[in-house]
Tab-separated table of C-alpha atoms in Angstrom:
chain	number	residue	atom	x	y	z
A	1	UNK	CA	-35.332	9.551	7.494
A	2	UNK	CA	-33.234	9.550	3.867
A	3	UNK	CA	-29.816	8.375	3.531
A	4	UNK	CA	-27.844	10.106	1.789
A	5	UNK	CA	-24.594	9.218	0.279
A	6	UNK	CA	-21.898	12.563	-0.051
A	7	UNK	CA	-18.462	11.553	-2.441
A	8	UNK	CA	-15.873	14.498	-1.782
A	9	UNK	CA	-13.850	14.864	-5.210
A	10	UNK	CA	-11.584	16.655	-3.944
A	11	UNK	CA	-12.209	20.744	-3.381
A	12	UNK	CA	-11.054	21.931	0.029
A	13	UNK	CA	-11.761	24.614	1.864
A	14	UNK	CA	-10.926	25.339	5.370
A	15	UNK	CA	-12.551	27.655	7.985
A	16	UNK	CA	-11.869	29.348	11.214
A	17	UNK	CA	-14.121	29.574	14.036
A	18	UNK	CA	-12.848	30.651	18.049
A	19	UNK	CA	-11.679	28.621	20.882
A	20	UNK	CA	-9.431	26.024	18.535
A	21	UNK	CA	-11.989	25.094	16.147
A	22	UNK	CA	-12.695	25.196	12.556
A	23	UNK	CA	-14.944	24.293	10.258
A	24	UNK	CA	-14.227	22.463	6.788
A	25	UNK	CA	-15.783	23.123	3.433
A	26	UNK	CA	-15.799	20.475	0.949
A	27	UNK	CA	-17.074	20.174	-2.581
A	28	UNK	CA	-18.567	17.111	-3.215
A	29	UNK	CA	-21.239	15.280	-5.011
A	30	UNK	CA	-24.881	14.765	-3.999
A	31	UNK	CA	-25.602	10.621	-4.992
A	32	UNK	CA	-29.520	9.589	-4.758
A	33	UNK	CA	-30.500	6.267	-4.702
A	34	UNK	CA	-33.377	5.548	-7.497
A	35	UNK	CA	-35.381	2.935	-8.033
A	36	UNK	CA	-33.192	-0.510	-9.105
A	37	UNK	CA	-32.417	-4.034	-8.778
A	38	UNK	CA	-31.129	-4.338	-5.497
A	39	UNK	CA	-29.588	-1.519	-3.321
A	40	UNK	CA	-26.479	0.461	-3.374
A	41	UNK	CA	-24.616	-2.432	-5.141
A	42	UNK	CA	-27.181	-4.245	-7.176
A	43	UNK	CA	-27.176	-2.117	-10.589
A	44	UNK	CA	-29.929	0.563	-9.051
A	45	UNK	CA	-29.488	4.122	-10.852
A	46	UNK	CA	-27.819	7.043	-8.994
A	47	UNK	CA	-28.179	10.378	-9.654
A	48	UNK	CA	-25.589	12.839	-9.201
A	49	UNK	CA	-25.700	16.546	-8.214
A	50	UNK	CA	-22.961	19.260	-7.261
A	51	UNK	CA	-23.284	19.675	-2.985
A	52	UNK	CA	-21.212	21.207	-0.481
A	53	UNK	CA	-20.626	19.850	2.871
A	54	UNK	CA	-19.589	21.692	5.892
A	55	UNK	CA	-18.030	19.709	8.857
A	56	UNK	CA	-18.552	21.927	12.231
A	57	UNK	CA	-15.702	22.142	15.078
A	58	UNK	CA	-12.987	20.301	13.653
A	59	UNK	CA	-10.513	20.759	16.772
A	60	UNK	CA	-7.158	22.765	15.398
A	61	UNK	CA	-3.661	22.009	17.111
A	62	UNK	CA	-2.579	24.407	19.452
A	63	UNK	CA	0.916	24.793	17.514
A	64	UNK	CA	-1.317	25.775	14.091
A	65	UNK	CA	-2.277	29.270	13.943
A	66	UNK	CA	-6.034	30.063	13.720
A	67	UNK	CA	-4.896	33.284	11.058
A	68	UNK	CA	-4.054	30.706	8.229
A	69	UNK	CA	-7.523	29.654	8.110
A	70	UNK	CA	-10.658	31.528	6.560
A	71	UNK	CA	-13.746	32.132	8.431
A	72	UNK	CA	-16.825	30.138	6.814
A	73	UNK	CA	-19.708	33.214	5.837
A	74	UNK	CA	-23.367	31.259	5.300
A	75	UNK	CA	-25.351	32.651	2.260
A	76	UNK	CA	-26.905	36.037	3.639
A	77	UNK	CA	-29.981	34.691	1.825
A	78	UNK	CA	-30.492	30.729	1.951
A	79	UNK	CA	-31.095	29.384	-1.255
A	80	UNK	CA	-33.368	26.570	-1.842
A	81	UNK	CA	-31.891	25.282	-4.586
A	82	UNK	CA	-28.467	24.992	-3.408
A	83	UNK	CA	-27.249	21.612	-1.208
A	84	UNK	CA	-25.452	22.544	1.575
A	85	UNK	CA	-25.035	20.094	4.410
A	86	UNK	CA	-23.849	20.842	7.394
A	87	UNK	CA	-23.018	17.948	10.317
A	88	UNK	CA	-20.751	18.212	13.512
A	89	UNK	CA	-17.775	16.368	13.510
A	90	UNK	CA	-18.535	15.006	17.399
A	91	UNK	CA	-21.910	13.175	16.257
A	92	UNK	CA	-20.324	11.121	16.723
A	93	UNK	CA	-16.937	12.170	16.431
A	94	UNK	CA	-15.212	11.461	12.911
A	95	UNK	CA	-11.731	9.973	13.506
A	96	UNK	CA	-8.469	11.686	12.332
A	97	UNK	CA	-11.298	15.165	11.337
A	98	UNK	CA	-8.187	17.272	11.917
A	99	UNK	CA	-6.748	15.988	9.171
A	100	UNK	CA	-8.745	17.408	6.762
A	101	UNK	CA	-7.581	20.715	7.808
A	102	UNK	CA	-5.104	20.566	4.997
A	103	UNK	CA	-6.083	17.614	3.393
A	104	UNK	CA	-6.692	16.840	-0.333
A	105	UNK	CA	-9.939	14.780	-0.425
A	106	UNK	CA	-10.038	12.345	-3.286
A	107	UNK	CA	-13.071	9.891	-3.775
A	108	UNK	CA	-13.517	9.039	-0.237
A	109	UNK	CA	-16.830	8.560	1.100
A	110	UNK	CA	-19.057	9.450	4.544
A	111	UNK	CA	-22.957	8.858	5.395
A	112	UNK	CA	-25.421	11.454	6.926
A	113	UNK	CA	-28.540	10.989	8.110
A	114	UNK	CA	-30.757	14.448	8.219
A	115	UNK	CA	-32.886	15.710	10.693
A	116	UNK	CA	-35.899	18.733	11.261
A	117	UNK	CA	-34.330	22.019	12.169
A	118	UNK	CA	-36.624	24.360	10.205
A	119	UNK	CA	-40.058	25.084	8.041
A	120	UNK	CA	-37.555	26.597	4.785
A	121	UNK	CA	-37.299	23.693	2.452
A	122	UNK	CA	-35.140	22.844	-0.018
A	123	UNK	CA	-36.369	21.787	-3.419
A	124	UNK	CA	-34.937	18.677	-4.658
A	125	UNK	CA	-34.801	17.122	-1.706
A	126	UNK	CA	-37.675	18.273	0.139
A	127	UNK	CA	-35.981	18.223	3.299
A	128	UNK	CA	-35.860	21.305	5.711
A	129	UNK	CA	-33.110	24.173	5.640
A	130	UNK	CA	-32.255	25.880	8.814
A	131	UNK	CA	-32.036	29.654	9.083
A	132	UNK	CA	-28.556	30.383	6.845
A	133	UNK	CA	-30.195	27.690	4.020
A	134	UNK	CA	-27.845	24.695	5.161
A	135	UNK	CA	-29.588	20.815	5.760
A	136	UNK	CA	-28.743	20.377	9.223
A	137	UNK	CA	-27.328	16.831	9.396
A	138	UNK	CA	-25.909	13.768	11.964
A	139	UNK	CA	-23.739	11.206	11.354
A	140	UNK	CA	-25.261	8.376	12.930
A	141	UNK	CA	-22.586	5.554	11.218
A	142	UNK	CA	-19.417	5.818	9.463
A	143	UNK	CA	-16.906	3.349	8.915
A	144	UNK	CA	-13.261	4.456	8.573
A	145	UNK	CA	-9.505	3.006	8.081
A	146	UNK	CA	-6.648	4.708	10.174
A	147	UNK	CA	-4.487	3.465	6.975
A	148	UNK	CA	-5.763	2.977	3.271
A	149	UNK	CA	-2.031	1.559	2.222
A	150	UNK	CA	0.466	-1.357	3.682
A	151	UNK	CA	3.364	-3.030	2.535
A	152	UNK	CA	4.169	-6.146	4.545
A	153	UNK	CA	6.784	-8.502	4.058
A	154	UNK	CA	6.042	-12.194	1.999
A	155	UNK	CA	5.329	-15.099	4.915
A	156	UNK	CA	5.138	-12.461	7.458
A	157	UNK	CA	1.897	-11.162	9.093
A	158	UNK	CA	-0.822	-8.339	8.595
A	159	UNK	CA	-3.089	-6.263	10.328
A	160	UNK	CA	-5.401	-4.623	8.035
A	161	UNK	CA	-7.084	-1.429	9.945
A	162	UNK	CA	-11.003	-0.883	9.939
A	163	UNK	CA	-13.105	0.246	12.488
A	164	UNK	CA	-16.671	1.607	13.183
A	165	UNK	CA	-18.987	4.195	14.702
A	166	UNK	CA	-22.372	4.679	16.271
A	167	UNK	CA	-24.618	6.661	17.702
A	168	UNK	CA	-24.934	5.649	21.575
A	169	UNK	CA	-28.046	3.859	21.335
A	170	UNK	CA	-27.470	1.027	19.202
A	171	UNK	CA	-29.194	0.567	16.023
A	172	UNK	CA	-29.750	-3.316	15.404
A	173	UNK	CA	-28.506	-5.780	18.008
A	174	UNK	CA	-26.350	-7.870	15.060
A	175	UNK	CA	-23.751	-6.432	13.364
A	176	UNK	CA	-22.092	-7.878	10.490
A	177	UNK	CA	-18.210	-7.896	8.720
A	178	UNK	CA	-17.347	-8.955	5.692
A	179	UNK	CA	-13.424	-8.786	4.076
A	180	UNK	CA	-12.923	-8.867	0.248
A	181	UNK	CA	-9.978	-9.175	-1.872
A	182	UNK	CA	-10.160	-7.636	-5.307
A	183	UNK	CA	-7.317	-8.090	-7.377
A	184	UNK	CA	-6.588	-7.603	-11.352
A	185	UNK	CA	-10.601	-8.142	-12.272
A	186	UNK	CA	-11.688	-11.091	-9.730
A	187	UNK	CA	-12.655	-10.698	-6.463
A	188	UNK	CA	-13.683	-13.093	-3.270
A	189	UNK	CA	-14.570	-13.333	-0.135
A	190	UNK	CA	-11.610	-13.526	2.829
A	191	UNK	CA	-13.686	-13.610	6.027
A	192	UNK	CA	-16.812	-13.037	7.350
A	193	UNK	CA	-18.240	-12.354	10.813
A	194	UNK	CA	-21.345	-12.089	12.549
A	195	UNK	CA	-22.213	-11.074	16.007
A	196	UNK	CA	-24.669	-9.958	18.541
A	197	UNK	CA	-23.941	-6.299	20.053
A	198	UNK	CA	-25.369	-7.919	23.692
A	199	UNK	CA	-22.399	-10.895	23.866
A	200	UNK	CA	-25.171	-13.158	23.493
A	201	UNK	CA	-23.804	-16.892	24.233
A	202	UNK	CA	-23.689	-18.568	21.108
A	203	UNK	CA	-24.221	-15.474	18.691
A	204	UNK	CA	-20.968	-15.221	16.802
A	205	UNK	CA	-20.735	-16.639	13.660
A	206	UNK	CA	-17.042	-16.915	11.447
A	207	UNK	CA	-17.225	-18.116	8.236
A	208	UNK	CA	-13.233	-18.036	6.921
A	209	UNK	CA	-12.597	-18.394	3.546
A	210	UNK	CA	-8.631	-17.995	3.487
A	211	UNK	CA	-6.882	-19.597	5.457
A	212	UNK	CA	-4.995	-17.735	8.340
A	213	UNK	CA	-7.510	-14.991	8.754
A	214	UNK	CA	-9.032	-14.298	12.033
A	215	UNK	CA	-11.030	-11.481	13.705
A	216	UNK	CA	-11.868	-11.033	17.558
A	217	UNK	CA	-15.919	-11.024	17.797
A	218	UNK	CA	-15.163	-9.225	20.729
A	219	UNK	CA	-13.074	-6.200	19.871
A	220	UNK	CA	-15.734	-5.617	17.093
A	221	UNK	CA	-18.191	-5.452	19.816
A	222	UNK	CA	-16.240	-2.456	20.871
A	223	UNK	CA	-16.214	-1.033	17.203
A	224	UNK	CA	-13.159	-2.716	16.024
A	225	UNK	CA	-13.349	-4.849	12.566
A	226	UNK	CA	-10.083	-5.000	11.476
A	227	UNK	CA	-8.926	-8.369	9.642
A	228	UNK	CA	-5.659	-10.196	11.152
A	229	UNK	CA	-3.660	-12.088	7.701
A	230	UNK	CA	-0.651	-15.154	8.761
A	231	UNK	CA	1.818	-16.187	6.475
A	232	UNK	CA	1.289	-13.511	3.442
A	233	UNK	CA	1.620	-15.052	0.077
A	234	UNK	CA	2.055	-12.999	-3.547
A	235	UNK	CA	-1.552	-13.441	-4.035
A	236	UNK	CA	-2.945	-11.976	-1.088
A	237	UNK	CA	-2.004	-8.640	-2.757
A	238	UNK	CA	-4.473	-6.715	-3.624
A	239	UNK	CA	-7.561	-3.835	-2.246
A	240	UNK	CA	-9.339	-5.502	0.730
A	241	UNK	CA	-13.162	-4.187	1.174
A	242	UNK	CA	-14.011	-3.771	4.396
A	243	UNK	CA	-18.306	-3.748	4.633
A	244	UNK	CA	-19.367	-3.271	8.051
A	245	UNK	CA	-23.558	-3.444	7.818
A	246	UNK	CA	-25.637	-2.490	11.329
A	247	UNK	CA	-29.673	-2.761	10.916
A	248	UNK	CA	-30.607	-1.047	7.878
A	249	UNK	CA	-27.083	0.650	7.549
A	250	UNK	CA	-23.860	-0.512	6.264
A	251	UNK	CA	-20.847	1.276	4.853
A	252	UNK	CA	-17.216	0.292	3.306
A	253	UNK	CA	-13.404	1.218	3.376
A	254	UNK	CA	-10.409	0.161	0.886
A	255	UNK	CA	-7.360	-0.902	2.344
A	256	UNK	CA	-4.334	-1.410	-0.656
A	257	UNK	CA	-2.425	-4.617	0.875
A	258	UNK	CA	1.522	-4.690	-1.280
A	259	UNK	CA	3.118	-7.803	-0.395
A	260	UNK	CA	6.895	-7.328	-0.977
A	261	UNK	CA	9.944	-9.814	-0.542
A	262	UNK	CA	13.711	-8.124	-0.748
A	263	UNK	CA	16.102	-9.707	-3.241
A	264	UNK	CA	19.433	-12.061	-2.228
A	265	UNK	CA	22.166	-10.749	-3.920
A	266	UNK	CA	25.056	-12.743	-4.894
A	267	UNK	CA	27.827	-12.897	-7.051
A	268	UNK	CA	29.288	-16.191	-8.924
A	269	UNK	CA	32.889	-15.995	-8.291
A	270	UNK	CA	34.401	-14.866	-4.296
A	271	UNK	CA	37.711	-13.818	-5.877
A	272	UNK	CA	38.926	-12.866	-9.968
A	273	UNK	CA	42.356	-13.549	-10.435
A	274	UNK	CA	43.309	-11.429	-13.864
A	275	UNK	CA	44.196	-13.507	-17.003
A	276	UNK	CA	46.155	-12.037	-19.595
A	277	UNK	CA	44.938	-14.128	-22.505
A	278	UNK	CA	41.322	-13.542	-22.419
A	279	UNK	CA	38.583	-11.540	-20.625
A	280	UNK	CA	36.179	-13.513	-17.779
A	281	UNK	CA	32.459	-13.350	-16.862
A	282	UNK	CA	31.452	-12.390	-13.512
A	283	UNK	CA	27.801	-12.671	-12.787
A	284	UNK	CA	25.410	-11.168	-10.215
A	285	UNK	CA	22.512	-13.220	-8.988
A	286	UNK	CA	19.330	-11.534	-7.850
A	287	UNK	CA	17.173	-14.153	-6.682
A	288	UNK	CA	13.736	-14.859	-4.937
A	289	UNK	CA	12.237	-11.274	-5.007
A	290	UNK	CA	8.898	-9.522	-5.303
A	291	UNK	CA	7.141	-7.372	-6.492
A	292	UNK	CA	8.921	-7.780	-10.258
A	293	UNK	CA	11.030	-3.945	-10.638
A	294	UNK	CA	14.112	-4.581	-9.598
A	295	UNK	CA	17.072	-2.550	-10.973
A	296	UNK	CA	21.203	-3.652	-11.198
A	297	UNK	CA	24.064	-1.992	-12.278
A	298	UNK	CA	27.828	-2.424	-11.866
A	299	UNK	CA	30.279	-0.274	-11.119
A	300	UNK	CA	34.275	0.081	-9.922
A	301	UNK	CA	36.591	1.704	-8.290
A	302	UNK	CA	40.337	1.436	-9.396
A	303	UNK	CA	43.019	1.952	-6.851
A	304	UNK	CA	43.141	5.421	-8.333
A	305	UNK	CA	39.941	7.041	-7.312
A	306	UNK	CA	37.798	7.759	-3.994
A	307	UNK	CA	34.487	7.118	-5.346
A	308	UNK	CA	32.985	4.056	-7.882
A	309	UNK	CA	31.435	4.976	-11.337
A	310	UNK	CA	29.081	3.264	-13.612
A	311	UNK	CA	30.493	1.154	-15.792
A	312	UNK	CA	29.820	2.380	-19.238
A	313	UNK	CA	29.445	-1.582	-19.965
A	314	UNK	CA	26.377	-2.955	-18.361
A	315	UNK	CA	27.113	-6.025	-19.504
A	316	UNK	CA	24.108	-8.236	-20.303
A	317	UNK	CA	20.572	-9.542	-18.137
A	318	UNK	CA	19.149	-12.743	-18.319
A	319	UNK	CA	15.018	-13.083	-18.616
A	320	UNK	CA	12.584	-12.863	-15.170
A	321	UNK	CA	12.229	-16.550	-13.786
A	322	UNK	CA	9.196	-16.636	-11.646
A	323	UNK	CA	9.433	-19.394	-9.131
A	324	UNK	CA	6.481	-21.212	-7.769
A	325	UNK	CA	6.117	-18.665	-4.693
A	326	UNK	CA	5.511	-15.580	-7.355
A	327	UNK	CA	9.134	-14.535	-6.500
A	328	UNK	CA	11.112	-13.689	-9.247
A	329	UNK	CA	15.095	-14.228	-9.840
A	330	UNK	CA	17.284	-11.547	-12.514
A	331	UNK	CA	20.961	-12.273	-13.507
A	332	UNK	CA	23.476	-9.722	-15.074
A	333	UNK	CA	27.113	-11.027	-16.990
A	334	UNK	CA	29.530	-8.999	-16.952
A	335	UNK	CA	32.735	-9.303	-19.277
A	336	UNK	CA	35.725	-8.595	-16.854
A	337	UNK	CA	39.010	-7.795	-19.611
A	338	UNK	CA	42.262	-8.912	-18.807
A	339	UNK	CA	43.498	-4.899	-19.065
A	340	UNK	CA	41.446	-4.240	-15.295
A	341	UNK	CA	43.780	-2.433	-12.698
A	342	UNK	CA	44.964	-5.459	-10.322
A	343	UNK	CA	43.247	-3.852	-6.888
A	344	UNK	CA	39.728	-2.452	-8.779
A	345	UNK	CA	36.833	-3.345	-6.911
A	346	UNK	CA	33.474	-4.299	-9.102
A	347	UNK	CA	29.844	-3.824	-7.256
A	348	UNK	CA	27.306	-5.338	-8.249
A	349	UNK	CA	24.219	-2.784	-6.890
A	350	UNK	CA	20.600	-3.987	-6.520
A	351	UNK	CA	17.682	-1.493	-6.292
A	352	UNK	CA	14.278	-3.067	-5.072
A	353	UNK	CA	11.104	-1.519	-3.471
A	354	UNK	CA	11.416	-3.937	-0.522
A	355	UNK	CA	14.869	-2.580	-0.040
A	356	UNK	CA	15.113	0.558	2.284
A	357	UNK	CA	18.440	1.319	0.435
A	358	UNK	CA	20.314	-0.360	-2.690
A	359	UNK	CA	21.920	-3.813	-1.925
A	360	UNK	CA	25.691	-4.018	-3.183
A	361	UNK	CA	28.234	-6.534	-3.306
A	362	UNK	CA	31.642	-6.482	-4.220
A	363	UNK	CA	34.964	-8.612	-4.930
A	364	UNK	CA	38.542	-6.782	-5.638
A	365	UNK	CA	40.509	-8.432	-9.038
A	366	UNK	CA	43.965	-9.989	-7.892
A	367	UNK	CA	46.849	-10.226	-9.544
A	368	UNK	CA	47.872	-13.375	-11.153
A	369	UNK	CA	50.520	-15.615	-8.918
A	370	UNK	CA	53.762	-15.033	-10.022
A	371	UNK	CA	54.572	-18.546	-9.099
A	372	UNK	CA	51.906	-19.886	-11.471
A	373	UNK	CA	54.134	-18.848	-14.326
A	374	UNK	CA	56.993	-20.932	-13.321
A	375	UNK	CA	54.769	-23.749	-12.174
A	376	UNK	CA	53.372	-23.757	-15.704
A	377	UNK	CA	56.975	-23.479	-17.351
A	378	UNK	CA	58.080	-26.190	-15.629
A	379	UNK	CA	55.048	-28.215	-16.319
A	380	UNK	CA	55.919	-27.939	-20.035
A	381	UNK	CA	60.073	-28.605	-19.908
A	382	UNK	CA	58.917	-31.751	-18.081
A	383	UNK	CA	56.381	-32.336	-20.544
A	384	UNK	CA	58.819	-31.942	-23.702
A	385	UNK	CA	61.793	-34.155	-21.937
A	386	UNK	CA	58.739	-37.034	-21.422
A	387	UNK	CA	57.965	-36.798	-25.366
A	388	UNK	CA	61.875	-36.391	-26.070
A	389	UNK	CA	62.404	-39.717	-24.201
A	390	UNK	CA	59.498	-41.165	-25.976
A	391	UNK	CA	60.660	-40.638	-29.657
A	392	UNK	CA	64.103	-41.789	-28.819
């Protein structure tokens, strides 16, 4: 048998067959093997030519109508130039296939193993056609990721989704998972697992590199490799490889890990009492967030209107400060003048992608006591009697 390596780049094309089931056309990319320095990731040379690849009886939901899709014809003549491979989505069956029903494909990845079906062959593979010129394939191993994105919270927990298939009879007895981070141009291992398919006593083998990550030897027994993270920090962002390798075979998925912390937001004063001789600084204090774009803004509302506006007068920020965690902290001054509306409200609004919706707080500006004014007048008659006195 070959292995054969299929990248879809993206071309979709979906079509209808009876009883709920479709087929799916994709345009992809034929990658051989050649002769290198050490396998699929050890600098050997690839070749790469145009392919098509037809996935058989992908189930459709009963509440999609079979009319919006368009019926797959085979070439009336097969052509033995052309690479058309054809594999059933049930052998065995591809996870989440229905997807693909309206999907748009971009770089991802499956292997196929072929298999005899006829005496037409095709040319630059050698390998036999069946009757309407396609290469009759199986999937004998795939491994896949219900979710190639997550966003979890900083000092919080992770499950990082990866999983495998088989044919029914196993391939190898040991099967083998290994988690890597890469992240801005270095890359190392996380965790890696090895076990025995027959629960051998004895026959699992964990070596963890970062601390806090774990994996159940048994629930990968039963197909299951996903990678368990405790107590996130900013640098366990980053794209986790999942390599799952059975026997002779092994295969990978990319799973995008954002680690995100929501800002406090605070101001610097809890009330502003108005001064008429000069304007005051009121300053917002966005502290302890991540990742870095974090947006503020102030605005009011005088007692005279319904709804806030921007101030035209953003006032001014201070520089990032990145604490020890990877957090980051932002400040904005704002001049308050003495001519502000006793009874305006000022916001102070905080945008952040760990925030589901903007963070605001707000204080209202008072007016000054009127008994201050004849506390301070009498202060100074007191004063000028004491110095009166004095020069006497």
């Amino acid at each position: 048998m070959m292995e054969i390596v299929v990248i879809l780049f993206g071309y979709l094309l979906t079509c209808v067959c009876a009883d709920g089931l479709a087929d799916v056309v994709l345009s992809c990319t034929l990658v051989e093997e050649g002769v290198g320095l050490g396998g699929m990731g050890g600098g050997a040379h690839f070749t790469r030519t145009p392919a098509t690849l037809v996935l058989r009886d992908v189930p459709v939901a009963s509440d999609e109508s079979l009319e919006t899709l368009t019926p797959f014809i085979p070439p009336s003549i097969p052509d033995s130039d052309a690479i058309l491979l054809e594999v059933k989505v049930s052998s065995p069956e591809i996870p989440n296939a229905h997807v693909l029903l309206h999907a748009d494909c971009n770089e991802q990845e499956t292997l196929v193993v072929e298999k005899d079906h006829s005496t037409l062959i095709q040319n630059q593979l050698g390998l036999p056609l069946s009757q309407s010129g396609t290469l009759l394939t199986e999937v004998i191993f795939l491994v896949y990721s219900h979710v190639k994105s997550v966003s979890a919270p900083l000092r919080g927990d992770v499950v990082l989704n990866c999983g495998f298939k088989q044919q029914e009879i196993p391939l190898a007895q040991e099967v083998a998972v290994e988690w890597r981070l890469q992240h801005r141009g270095q890359g190392w291992k996380v965790l890696e697992l090895k076990t025995r398919l027959d629960e051998a006593e004895g026959s699992t083998v964990v070596h963890e590199q970062r601390r806090g990550s774990s994996m159940d030897a048994q629930v990968v027994r039963e197909g299951n490799a996903s990678v368990t993270l405790t107590k996130l920090k900013v640098l366990d962002e980053g794209s986790y490889i999942c390599t799952v390798s059975i026997g002779l075979f092994h295969a990978q998925q990319v799973i995008q890990l954002q680690v995100n912390q929501p800002p406090h937001v605070s101001l610097s004063e809890e009330k502003l009492v108005l001064k008429t001789e000069s304007p005051q600084t009121l300053s917002c204090h966005c502290a302890n967030y991540y990742p870095l774009d974090a947006q503020m803004e102030w605005l009011s509302l005088s007692p005279a209107d319904t709804e806030p506006t921007v101030l035209p007068d953003q006032g001014s920020l201070s520089s990032h400060r990145q604490h020890g965690d990877g957090t980051y902290s932002l400040s904005s001054h704002l001049s308050v003048p003495s001519t502000v509306s006793p009874g305006t409200e000022i916001t102070c609004r905080v945008s952040h992608p760990a925030l589901d919706a903007p963070l605001s707080v707000s204080l209202v500006v008072e007016s000054p006591e009127q008994g201050s004014y004849w506390w301070i007048l009498g202060f100074l008659i007191i004063t000028l009697l004491f110095f009166y006195q004095v020069m006497r």
